[in-house]
Amino acid sequence: MPDPSSAVLAVLGAGLVDPASPVARADDAGLTRGDGCFEGCRIVMDADGRATVAKLDAHLARMTRSAAALDIGFDAEAWRDLVAVAVAEWTRTGGGEAAMKLLLSRGPASTGEPTGLAWIVPVTAETVALRQNGLKVITLTRGLGSDAFAQSPWLLGGVKTLSYAINMAAQREAERLGADDVIFVSADGIVLEAPTGTVVWSHGRTLHTTPTGDTGILPGTTQQLMFEHAGAAGWQVRETTATVDELHAADVVWVISSVRGPVDVVELDGKSRERRPDIDAEIRRLSGF
Amino acid sequence: MPDPSSAVLAVLGAGLVDPASPVARADDAGLTRGDGCFEGCRIVMDADGRATVAKLDAHLARMTRSAAALDIGFDAEAWRDLVAVAVAEWTRTGGGEAAMKLLLSRGPASTGEPTGLAWIVPVTAETVALRQNGLKVITLTRGLGSDAFAQSPWLLGGVKTLSYAINMAAQREAERLGADDVIFVSADGIVLEAPTGTVVWSHGRTLHTTPTGDTGILPGTTQQLMFEHAGAAGWQVRETTATVDELHAADVVWVISSVRGPVDVVELDGKSRERRPDIDAEIRRLSGF
């Protein structure tokens, strides 16, 4: 668990705040209803020793879409300023690779003012170990059909909401079974996404990922960057629906998040997978890791 | 919007706290992940002018089950004490009919200590008006099959989590369409529950509600009390799956929550329903309203 003294916290409208001090009221809809959205970003140090946010534009663009879907105001310029304040403080206090969470909630019922936070903590030793060792993954049903989100905007498909209780419960289920992470599967057997990441798999020189849209899965910012760079490097890139059997048949399967990067799956539903360090290294590099 | 000066807030481990002061840290899993559970209770004044919580035992029992499903510690006696402190303060500051939210989150990642709150605000004028006027309701798909929760405990069926973003989005959709509330329907067309309430309908002297369990819906504390009292008063009570067409054919349809009580549906998917004040008054009375 990160020590709050090694965290940086900036609050929209207030600037830097002691990370150990409470920031959300009891009637904040983020707390009472998971009613809001977030982004998880990676901070790296540049050549001049300054902390910088990887693909910040893509994160702010996705957060703009999430906020719009939730009918919560989002001033991208104010958020850019908030991020700048938090990241400058991260540099000042020593820097290093880090995870930054941007969190927007509808705010307290008693004020109607949205709550906005930028929260930075060092990348954990667990993240570093998983990058090295690869992931043991189990598949779990998400209960919804792969077209459940068509014409049902209230189901918030593609919206990175604060309502992640099921995602967290699925990760606890994985832990209980000795695994590291989960790949969700639709009720009709289609591979969806991980609780906090995108799924990509390769066959030969083709990369695949599940289509967004009717499936309700989140568009992955790191997956999009990967596909862009891999496409330029001669890979074919495809949006494809696949079953778990088809995933077993892939050369490499990755679970991808902005902070952890693409991590190859070394065990899927108890079945070991041969690691392919050649392919894996190229894809990680193309993804900025 | 309630004025925080007319609210009472008690925090587990801290007692009474200024309701306008923030209580959750930036890394509280309740805020960042909707990872926790809650209860919404009704406070009424007893004959001696003391505030008292309706069916508190049933709420604490359900919260115990929710917390256990989420692997969060829950000390029912400590919560009983917390409620007593909050309710005594409500009496002291004037009392009156009120809504009390009990909220438990997994707490900050940096401390690992759960966050517990009791929050009391007066019943709103909107609630009073809806009780009087009845509800205009639309049905919306919940995207999941009516047996989606069988053998999938990570989907948190029957757990009253803080992850209510979809429930809130569905209620905004209703508002957009000029309605007051929503009844969720499963992907296979079965009536489920409301975003913040249970659905009950009557045919003659029989009351029906959707079964819990595989449907994932919450067991309703007010519905349970209603069925118990109605059963003793000569009604038949049944757990029945029904389609929306079958709901249209019912004598009365109610959406029920602990604070609002049973409120009859006066319009369902744009179709007016005849109000049945005789049946409705009996059922409200049997439910403690």
Coordinates of C-alpha atoms in Angstrom, one line a residue:
Chain A
M1 CA 0.0 0.0 0.0
P2 CA 1.4 3.4 -0.9
D3 CA 2.3 5.7 2.0
P4 CA 0.3 8.9 1.5
S5 CA 3.4 10.9 2.2
S6 CA 4.8 9.6 -1.1
A7 CA 1.7 10.7 -3.0
V8 CA 0.8 14.0 -4.6
L9 CA -2.8 15.3 -4.6
A10 CA -4.2 18.2 -6.5
V11 CA -7.9 19.2 -6.3
L12 CA -9.8 21.1 -9.0
G13 CA -10.4 24.6 -7.8
A14 CA -8.0 24.2 -4.8
G15 CA -4.6 23.2 -6.2
L16 CA -2.2 21.1 -4.2
V17 CA -3.6 19.5 -1.0
D18 CA -2.1 17.2 1.7
P19 CA -2.7 13.7 0.2
A20 CA -3.7 12.4 3.6
S21 CA -6.5 14.9 4.0
P22 CA -10.1 13.9 3.1
V23 CA -11.4 15.6 0.0
A24 CA -14.9 14.1 -0.6
R25 CA -18.0 15.0 1.4
A26 CA -20.3 12.2 2.7
D27 CA -22.9 13.1 0.0
D28 CA -20.5 13.2 -2.9
A29 CA -22.1 11.2 -5.6
G30 CA -18.7 9.7 -6.5
L31 CA -18.7 8.1 -3.0
T32 CA -22.4 7.4 -2.6
R33 CA -23.2 6.2 -6.2
G34 CA -19.9 5.6 -8.0
D35 CA -21.3 8.4 -10.2
G36 CA -18.3 9.9 -12.1
C37 CA -15.5 8.9 -14.3
F38 CA -11.7 8.5 -14.2
E39 CA -8.5 8.0 -16.1
G40 CA -5.4 6.1 -15.1
C41 CA -2.3 7.6 -16.6
R42 CA 1.4 6.8 -16.6
I43 CA 4.0 9.3 -15.6
V44 CA 7.6 8.9 -16.8
M45 CA 10.7 11.1 -16.5
D46 CA 11.9 12.9 -19.6
A47 CA 15.6 13.5 -20.5
D48 CA 15.7 16.7 -18.5
G49 CA 14.4 15.0 -15.3
R50 CA 10.9 16.4 -15.6
A51 CA 7.9 14.2 -15.0
T52 CA 5.7 14.0 -18.0
V53 CA 2.3 12.3 -18.7
A54 CA 2.3 9.6 -21.4
K55 CA -0.5 10.3 -24.0
L56 CA -2.2 12.9 -21.9
D57 CA -4.3 14.1 -24.8
A58 CA -5.8 10.7 -25.4
H59 CA -6.7 10.4 -21.7
L60 CA -8.3 13.9 -21.6
A61 CA -10.2 13.1 -24.8
R62 CA -11.6 9.9 -23.3
M63 CA -12.4 11.7 -20.1
T64 CA -14.3 14.3 -22.0
R65 CA -16.4 11.6 -23.6
S66 CA -17.0 9.9 -20.3
A67 CA -18.1 13.1 -18.6
A68 CA -20.4 13.9 -21.5
A69 CA -22.0 10.5 -21.3
L70 CA -22.6 11.1 -17.6
D71 CA -23.8 14.7 -18.1
I72 CA -21.1 16.1 -15.9
G73 CA -19.3 19.3 -16.9
F74 CA -15.7 18.9 -17.9
D75 CA -13.4 21.8 -18.6
A76 CA -10.5 20.2 -20.4
E77 CA -8.3 23.3 -20.0
A78 CA -8.9 23.5 -16.2
W79 CA -8.0 19.8 -16.1
R80 CA -4.8 20.4 -18.1
D81 CA -3.9 23.0 -15.5
L82 CA -4.7 20.7 -12.6
V83 CA -2.5 18.0 -14.2
A84 CA 0.4 20.5 -14.7
V85 CA 0.3 21.5 -11.0
A86 CA 0.3 17.9 -9.8
V87 CA 3.0 16.8 -12.2
A88 CA 5.3 19.8 -11.4
E89 CA 5.0 18.9 -7.7
W90 CA 5.8 15.2 -8.6
T91 CA 9.0 16.5 -10.3
R92 CA 9.8 18.8 -7.4
T93 CA 9.5 16.1 -4.8
G94 CA 11.8 13.6 -6.6
G95 CA 9.8 12.2 -9.5
G96 CA 10.2 8.7 -10.9
E97 CA 7.8 6.5 -12.8
A98 CA 4.3 6.9 -11.4
A99 CA 0.6 6.3 -11.8
M100 CA -1.7 9.3 -12.0
K101 CA -5.4 8.9 -11.4
L102 CA -7.7 11.7 -12.7
L103 CA -11.0 11.5 -11.0
L104 CA -14.2 13.4 -11.7
S105 CA -17.4 12.9 -9.7
R106 CA -20.8 14.6 -9.9
G107 CA -19.9 16.0 -6.5
P108 CA -21.9 16.5 -3.3
A109 CA -25.7 16.6 -3.6
S110 CA -25.6 19.5 -1.2
T111 CA -23.5 21.7 -3.5
G112 CA -24.0 20.4 -7.0
E113 CA -20.4 21.1 -7.8
P114 CA -18.4 18.3 -9.4
T115 CA -15.3 17.0 -7.6
G116 CA -12.1 16.8 -9.5
L117 CA -8.8 15.2 -8.4
A118 CA -5.4 14.3 -9.7
W119 CA -3.6 11.7 -7.5
I120 CA 0.0 10.5 -8.2
V121 CA 1.7 7.6 -6.5
P122 CA 4.9 5.7 -7.5
V123 CA 4.5 2.6 -9.6
T124 CA 4.2 -0.3 -7.2
A125 CA 6.7 -3.2 -6.9
E126 CA 3.8 -5.5 -7.8
T127 CA 3.4 -3.8 -11.1
V128 CA 7.1 -4.1 -11.9
A129 CA 7.0 -7.8 -10.9
L130 CA 4.0 -8.5 -13.1
R131 CA 5.6 -6.8 -16.1
Q132 CA 8.6 -9.2 -15.6
N133 CA 6.7 -12.4 -14.8
G134 CA 3.7 -12.1 -17.1
L135 CA 0.1 -12.7 -16.0
K136 CA -1.8 -15.7 -14.8
V137 CA -5.3 -15.0 -16.0
I138 CA -8.7 -16.6 -15.6
T139 CA -11.7 -15.9 -17.7
L140 CA -15.0 -15.0 -16.0
T141 CA -18.4 -14.2 -17.5
R142 CA -19.5 -10.5 -17.4
G143 CA -23.1 -11.7 -17.7
L144 CA -24.0 -9.4 -20.6
G145 CA -24.4 -10.3 -24.3
S146 CA -21.7 -9.0 -26.7
D147 CA -24.3 -6.6 -28.2
A148 CA -25.9 -5.6 -24.9
F149 CA -24.9 -2.0 -25.2
A150 CA -26.4 -1.3 -28.6
Q151 CA -29.1 1.4 -28.3
S152 CA -28.8 1.4 -24.5
P153 CA -26.8 4.4 -23.6
W154 CA -27.9 4.2 -19.9
L155 CA -25.7 1.1 -19.6
L156 CA -22.7 3.4 -20.0
G157 CA -20.8 1.2 -22.5
G158 CA -17.4 2.7 -23.2
V159 CA -17.6 5.0 -20.2
K160 CA -14.8 4.7 -17.7
T161 CA -17.1 5.2 -14.6
L162 CA -16.2 5.1 -10.9
S163 CA -18.6 2.1 -10.6
Y164 CA -16.0 -0.7 -10.6
A165 CA -17.2 -2.9 -7.7
I166 CA -17.7 -5.8 -10.1
N167 CA -14.3 -5.3 -11.7
M168 CA -12.7 -5.4 -8.2
A169 CA -14.7 -8.4 -7.2
A170 CA -13.6 -10.2 -10.3
Q171 CA -9.9 -9.5 -9.5
R172 CA -10.5 -10.8 -5.9
E173 CA -11.9 -13.9 -7.5
A174 CA -8.7 -14.3 -9.6
E175 CA -6.6 -13.8 -6.5
R176 CA -8.6 -16.5 -4.6
L177 CA -7.8 -18.9 -7.5
G178 CA -4.1 -18.0 -7.5
A179 CA -4.3 -15.9 -10.6
D180 CA -3.2 -12.3 -11.2
D181 CA -6.0 -11.0 -13.4
V182 CA -9.2 -11.6 -15.3
I183 CA -10.4 -11.5 -18.9
F184 CA -14.2 -10.9 -19.0
V185 CA -16.2 -12.9 -21.5
S186 CA -19.7 -12.0 -22.7
A187 CA -22.7 -14.2 -22.0
D188 CA -22.4 -15.5 -25.6
G189 CA -18.8 -16.4 -25.2
I190 CA -17.0 -13.4 -26.7
V191 CA -13.7 -12.2 -25.2
L192 CA -14.3 -8.6 -23.9
E193 CA -11.7 -6.9 -21.8
A194 CA -9.9 -7.1 -18.4
P195 CA -11.4 -5.4 -15.3
T196 CA -8.7 -2.6 -15.7
G197 CA -7.3 -3.2 -19.1
T198 CA -7.7 -4.1 -22.8
V199 CA -7.0 -7.5 -24.3
V200 CA -4.9 -7.9 -27.5
W201 CA -3.7 -11.1 -29.1
S202 CA -1.5 -11.9 -32.0
H203 CA -1.5 -14.5 -34.8
G204 CA 1.6 -14.2 -36.9
R205 CA 2.1 -10.6 -37.7
T206 CA -1.5 -9.6 -37.0
L207 CA -2.7 -8.0 -33.8
H208 CA -6.3 -8.4 -32.8
T209 CA -8.5 -6.7 -30.2
T210 CA -12.3 -6.8 -29.5
P211 CA -14.3 -4.1 -31.1
T212 CA -15.7 -1.3 -28.9
G213 CA -19.3 0.0 -29.4
D214 CA -22.0 -2.6 -28.9
T215 CA -19.7 -4.7 -26.8
G216 CA -19.6 -1.9 -24.2
I217 CA -15.8 -2.3 -23.7
L218 CA -13.6 0.7 -23.2
P219 CA -11.4 2.0 -26.0
G220 CA -7.9 1.4 -24.7
T221 CA -5.5 4.4 -25.0
T222 CA -2.4 2.2 -24.9
Q223 CA -4.0 -0.4 -27.3
Q224 CA -4.7 2.4 -29.7
L225 CA -1.1 3.7 -29.5
M226 CA 0.2 0.1 -29.9
F227 CA -2.0 -0.4 -33.0
E228 CA -0.9 2.9 -34.5
H229 CA 2.8 2.2 -34.0
A230 CA 2.5 -1.5 -34.9
G231 CA 0.7 -0.6 -38.1
A232 CA 3.5 1.7 -39.1
A233 CA 6.0 -1.0 -38.3
G234 CA 4.3 -3.5 -40.7
W235 CA 1.9 -5.3 -38.5
Q236 CA -1.7 -5.9 -39.6
V237 CA -4.1 -4.7 -36.9
R238 CA -7.7 -5.8 -36.6
E239 CA -10.8 -5.5 -34.5
T240 CA -12.1 -9.1 -34.2
T241 CA -14.4 -10.9 -31.9
A242 CA -12.9 -14.1 -30.5
T243 CA -13.9 -17.0 -28.2
V244 CA -11.7 -18.2 -25.4
D245 CA -10.7 -21.2 -27.5
E246 CA -9.5 -18.7 -30.2
L247 CA -7.5 -16.9 -27.5
H248 CA -5.8 -20.2 -26.5
A249 CA -4.8 -20.5 -30.1
A250 CA -3.1 -17.1 -30.3
D251 CA 0.7 -16.7 -30.4
V252 CA 0.7 -14.1 -27.6
V253 CA -2.1 -12.7 -25.5
W254 CA -1.6 -9.4 -23.7
V255 CA -3.6 -7.5 -21.0
I256 CA -2.8 -3.9 -21.4
S257 CA -3.2 -0.9 -19.2
S258 CA -1.8 2.6 -19.3
V259 CA 0.3 2.1 -16.1
R260 CA 1.3 -1.5 -16.4
G261 CA 1.7 -1.5 -20.2
P262 CA 1.2 -4.6 -22.3
V263 CA 1.8 -7.7 -20.2
D264 CA 1.8 -11.1 -21.8
V265 CA -0.4 -13.9 -20.4
V266 CA 1.6 -16.8 -19.3
E267 CA -1.3 -18.9 -18.0
L268 CA -4.9 -18.8 -19.2
D269 CA -7.6 -20.7 -17.2
G270 CA -4.9 -22.9 -15.7
K271 CA -3.2 -23.7 -19.0
S272 CA 0.4 -22.6 -19.4
R273 CA 1.3 -20.5 -22.4
E274 CA 4.7 -20.5 -24.0
R275 CA 6.3 -17.0 -23.7
R276 CA 7.4 -15.4 -26.9
P277 CA 10.0 -12.8 -25.8
D278 CA 10.8 -11.8 -29.3
I279 CA 7.2 -10.8 -30.2
D280 CA 6.6 -9.5 -26.7
A281 CA 9.6 -7.2 -26.6
E282 CA 8.7 -5.7 -30.0
I283 CA 5.1 -5.0 -28.9
R284 CA 6.1 -3.6 -25.6
R285 CA 8.5 -1.3 -27.3
L286 CA 5.9 -0.2 -29.9
S287 CA 3.6 0.6 -27.0
G288 CA 6.1 2.8 -25.3
F289 CA 7.3 0.3 -22.6
Chain B
M1 CA -30.8 19.9 -2.8
P2 CA -30.6 19.5 1.0
D3 CA -28.6 22.2 2.8
P4 CA -25.7 20.4 4.7
S5 CA -26.6 22.5 7.7
S6 CA -29.8 20.5 8.0
A7 CA -27.9 17.2 7.8
V8 CA -26.4 15.0 10.5
L9 CA -23.2 13.1 9.8
A10 CA -21.6 10.5 12.0
V11 CA -18.3 8.7 11.1
L12 CA -17.3 5.3 12.2
G13 CA -14.5 5.7 14.8
A14 CA -15.0 9.4 15.0
G15 CA -18.6 10.1 16.0
L16 CA -20.5 13.3 15.0
V17 CA -18.8 15.4 12.3
D18 CA -19.7 18.6 10.6
P19 CA -21.7 17.4 7.6
A20 CA -20.0 20.0 5.3
S21 CA -16.5 18.7 6.1
P22 CA -15.0 16.2 3.7
V23 CA -14.7 12.6 5.0
A24 CA -13.2 10.5 2.3
R25 CA -9.6 10.6 1.1
A26 CA -8.7 10.7 -2.6
D27 CA -7.7 7.1 -2.6
D28 CA -10.8 5.8 -0.8
A29 CA -12.0 2.8 -2.8
G30 CA -15.6 4.0 -2.2
L31 CA -14.7 7.0 -4.3
T32 CA -12.2 5.6 -6.8
R33 CA -14.0 2.2 -7.4
G34 CA -17.5 2.4 -6.0
D35 CA -16.1 -0.4 -3.8
G36 CA -18.4 -0.7 -0.8
C37 CA -22.0 -1.0 0.1
F38 CA -24.8 1.0 1.6
E39 CA -28.3 1.0 3.0
G40 CA -31.0 3.7 2.7
C41 CA -33.3 3.8 5.8
R42 CA -36.3 5.8 6.9
I43 CA -36.4 7.7 10.1
V44 CA -39.7 8.5 11.7
M45 CA -40.6 10.2 15.0
D46 CA -42.1 8.0 17.8
A47 CA -44.9 9.0 20.2
D48 CA -42.3 10.5 22.6
G49 CA -40.8 12.7 19.9
R50 CA -37.7 10.6 19.5
A51 CA -36.3 9.8 16.1
T52 CA -36.3 6.0 15.4
V53 CA -35.1 4.0 12.4
A54 CA -37.7 1.8 10.6
K55 CA -36.7 -1.9 10.4
L56 CA -33.1 -1.2 11.4
D57 CA -32.4 -4.9 12.0
A58 CA -33.3 -5.8 8.4
H59 CA -31.1 -3.0 7.1
L60 CA -28.1 -4.1 9.3
A61 CA -28.7 -7.7 8.3
R62 CA -28.6 -6.9 4.6
M63 CA -25.6 -4.7 5.1
T64 CA -23.8 -7.6 6.9
R65 CA -24.5 -9.8 3.8
S66 CA -23.3 -7.0 1.4
A67 CA -20.1 -6.4 3.3
A68 CA -19.4 -10.2 3.5
A69 CA -19.9 -10.5 -0.3
L70 CA -17.4 -7.7 -0.8
D71 CA -14.9 -9.1 1.8
I72 CA -15.1 -5.9 3.9
G73 CA -15.2 -6.2 7.7
F74 CA -18.5 -5.2 9.2
D75 CA -19.0 -4.9 13.0
A76 CA -22.8 -4.8 13.4
E77 CA -22.5 -3.6 17.0
A78 CA -20.2 -0.7 16.1
W79 CA -22.7 0.3 13.4
R80 CA -25.6 0.1 15.8
D81 CA -23.7 2.5 18.1
L82 CA -23.0 4.8 15.1
V83 CA -26.7 4.8 14.1
A84 CA -27.6 5.6 17.8
V85 CA -25.3 8.6 17.9
A86 CA -26.6 10.0 14.5
V87 CA -30.2 9.4 15.4
A88 CA -29.9 11.0 18.8
E89 CA -28.4 14.0 17.2
W90 CA -31.3 14.1 14.7
T91 CA -33.8 14.1 17.6
R92 CA -31.8 16.8 19.4
T93 CA -31.7 19.1 16.4
G94 CA -35.4 18.9 15.8
G95 CA -36.1 15.6 14.2
G96 CA -38.8 14.9 11.7
E97 CA -39.2 12.3 9.0
A98 CA -35.8 11.7 7.3
A99 CA -33.7 9.5 5.1
M100 CA -30.6 7.9 6.6
K101 CA -27.8 6.5 4.4
L102 CA -25.4 4.0 6.0
L103 CA -22.3 3.8 3.8
L104 CA -19.4 1.4 4.1
S105 CA -16.4 1.5 1.8
R106 CA -13.2 -0.5 1.6
G107 CA -11.5 2.7 2.5
P108 CA -8.2 4.4 1.4
A109 CA -5.6 2.2 -0.3
S110 CA -3.1 4.0 1.9
T111 CA -4.6 2.9 5.2
G112 CA -6.6 -0.2 4.4
E113 CA -9.2 0.9 7.0
P114 CA -12.8 0.8 5.9
T115 CA -14.8 4.1 5.9
G116 CA -18.2 4.1 7.6
L117 CA -20.7 6.8 7.6
A118 CA -24.3 7.5 8.7
W119 CA -25.8 10.5 7.0
I120 CA -29.3 11.9 7.8
V121 CA -31.2 14.5 5.8
P122 CA -34.9 15.4 5.8
V123 CA -37.3 13.7 3.4
T124 CA -37.4 15.9 0.3
A125 CA -40.5 17.7 -1.0
E126 CA -40.0 15.7 -4.2
T127 CA -40.4 12.4 -2.3
V128 CA -43.6 13.7 -0.6
A129 CA -45.0 14.8 -4.0
L130 CA -44.2 11.5 -5.7
R131 CA -46.0 9.6 -2.8
Q132 CA -49.0 11.7 -3.5
N133 CA -49.0 11.8 -7.3
G134 CA -47.7 8.3 -8.1
L135 CA -45.0 7.4 -10.5
K136 CA -44.6 7.7 -14.3
V137 CA -42.3 4.8 -15.1
I138 CA -40.4 3.6 -18.2
T139 CA -39.0 0.2 -18.6
L140 CA -35.3 -0.1 -19.7
T141 CA -33.2 -3.1 -20.4
R142 CA -30.5 -4.0 -17.8
G143 CA -28.6 -5.9 -20.5
L144 CA -28.3 -9.1 -18.4
G145 CA -30.2 -12.3 -18.6
S146 CA -32.6 -13.2 -15.8
D147 CA -30.3 -16.0 -14.7
A148 CA -27.0 -14.1 -15.2
F149 CA -26.1 -14.2 -11.6
A150 CA -26.3 -18.0 -11.1
Q151 CA -22.8 -19.2 -10.1
S152 CA -21.2 -15.8 -10.8
P153 CA -20.7 -14.3 -7.3
W154 CA -18.2 -11.7 -8.7
L155 CA -21.2 -10.1 -10.5
L156 CA -22.4 -9.1 -6.9
G157 CA -26.0 -10.1 -7.4
G158 CA -28.1 -9.1 -4.4
V159 CA -25.3 -6.9 -3.1
K160 CA -26.2 -3.2 -2.5
T161 CA -22.9 -1.8 -3.7
L162 CA -21.8 1.8 -4.1
S163 CA -21.4 1.2 -7.9
Y164 CA -24.7 2.7 -9.0
A165 CA -23.6 4.8 -12.1
I166 CA -25.9 2.7 -14.4
N167 CA -28.8 3.1 -12.0
M168 CA -28.3 6.9 -11.9
A169 CA -27.9 7.0 -15.7
A170 CA -31.2 5.1 -16.1
Q171 CA -33.0 7.6 -13.9
R172 CA -31.6 10.5 -15.9
E173 CA -32.9 8.7 -19.0
A174 CA -36.3 8.6 -17.4
E175 CA -36.2 12.3 -16.6
R176 CA -35.2 13.0 -20.1
L177 CA -38.3 11.2 -21.3
G178 CA -40.6 13.1 -18.8
A179 CA -40.9 10.1 -16.4
D180 CA -40.1 9.8 -12.7
D181 CA -38.5 6.4 -12.5
V182 CA -37.4 3.2 -14.2
I183 CA -38.2 -0.5 -14.1
F184 CA -35.3 -2.6 -15.3
V185 CA -36.0 -5.6 -17.5
S186 CA -33.7 -8.5 -18.2
A187 CA -32.3 -9.2 -21.7
D188 CA -34.9 -12.1 -21.9
G189 CA -37.8 -9.7 -21.0
I190 CA -38.3 -10.4 -17.3
V191 CA -39.2 -7.5 -15.0
L192 CA -36.4 -7.0 -12.5
E193 CA -36.3 -4.1 -10.1
A194 CA -36.1 -0.3 -10.1
P195 CA -32.7 1.5 -9.9
T196 CA -33.4 2.2 -6.2
G197 CA -36.4 0.1 -5.4
T198 CA -38.3 -3.2 -5.6
V199 CA -41.2 -3.8 -7.9
V200 CA -44.4 -5.4 -6.6
W201 CA -47.7 -5.9 -8.5
S202 CA -51.1 -7.2 -7.6
H203 CA -53.8 -9.3 -9.3
G204 CA -56.9 -9.6 -7.1
R205 CA -55.8 -10.4 -3.6
T206 CA -52.3 -11.7 -4.6
L207 CA -49.1 -9.7 -4.4
H208 CA -46.2 -10.6 -6.7
T209 CA -42.5 -9.7 -6.8
T210 CA -39.6 -11.0 -8.8
P211 CA -37.5 -13.7 -7.2
T212 CA -34.0 -12.7 -5.9
G213 CA -31.1 -15.1 -6.4
D214 CA -30.2 -15.8 -10.0
T215 CA -31.9 -12.6 -11.2
G216 CA -29.3 -10.6 -9.2
I217 CA -32.0 -8.2 -7.8
L218 CA -31.8 -6.9 -4.3
P219 CA -34.0 -8.4 -1.6
G220 CA -36.2 -5.4 -0.6
T221 CA -36.6 -4.8 3.1
T222 CA -39.9 -2.9 2.7
Q223 CA -41.2 -5.5 0.2
Q224 CA -40.4 -8.2 2.8
L225 CA -42.2 -6.3 5.5
M226 CA -45.1 -5.7 3.1
F227 CA -45.4 -9.4 2.2
E228 CA -45.2 -10.4 5.9
H229 CA -48.0 -8.0 6.9
A230 CA -50.1 -8.6 3.8
G231 CA -49.8 -12.4 4.3
A232 CA -51.1 -12.0 7.9
A233 CA -54.0 -9.8 6.5
G234 CA -55.2 -12.5 4.1
W235 CA -53.3 -11.6 0.9
Q236 CA -51.5 -14.3 -1.1
V237 CA -47.9 -13.4 -1.7
R238 CA -45.8 -14.9 -4.5
E239 CA -42.3 -14.6 -6.1
T240 CA -43.1 -14.7 -9.8
T241 CA -41.3 -13.8 -13.0
A242 CA -43.3 -11.5 -15.2
T243 CA -43.0 -9.8 -18.6
V244 CA -43.8 -6.1 -19.1
D245 CA -47.0 -7.2 -20.8
E246 CA -48.0 -9.0 -17.6
L247 CA -47.1 -5.9 -15.6
H248 CA -49.5 -3.9 -17.8
A249 CA -52.2 -6.5 -16.9
A250 CA -51.7 -6.1 -13.1
D251 CA -54.3 -4.3 -11.0
V252 CA -51.6 -2.1 -9.3
V253 CA -47.9 -1.9 -9.8
W254 CA -45.7 -0.4 -7.0
V255 CA -42.1 0.7 -6.9
I256 CA -41.0 0.5 -3.3
S257 CA -38.1 1.9 -1.4
S258 CA -37.4 2.3 2.3
V259 CA -37.7 6.0 2.3
R260 CA -40.4 6.7 -0.3
G261 CA -42.4 3.6 0.6
P262 CA -44.6 1.8 -1.9
V263 CA -45.7 4.3 -4.7
D264 CA -48.2 3.2 -7.3
V265 CA -47.3 3.4 -11.0
V266 CA -49.7 5.8 -12.7
E267 CA -48.1 5.5 -16.2
L268 CA -46.1 2.6 -17.6
D269 CA -44.1 3.2 -20.8
G270 CA -46.4 6.0 -21.7
K271 CA -49.7 4.1 -21.0
S272 CA -51.8 5.6 -18.2
R273 CA -52.9 3.2 -15.4
E274 CA -56.1 3.6 -13.5
R275 CA -55.2 4.4 -9.8
R276 CA -56.8 2.0 -7.3
P277 CA -56.8 4.1 -4.0
D278 CA -58.6 1.3 -2.1
I279 CA -55.9 -1.3 -2.8
D280 CA -53.1 1.2 -2.7
A281 CA -54.1 2.6 0.7
E282 CA -54.3 -0.8 2.2
I283 CA -50.9 -1.8 0.9
R284 CA -49.2 1.4 2.0
R285 CA -50.6 0.9 5.5
L286 CA -49.4 -2.7 5.6
S287 CA -46.0 -1.5 4.6
G288 CA -45.8 1.1 7.4
F289 CA -46.7 4.2 5.3

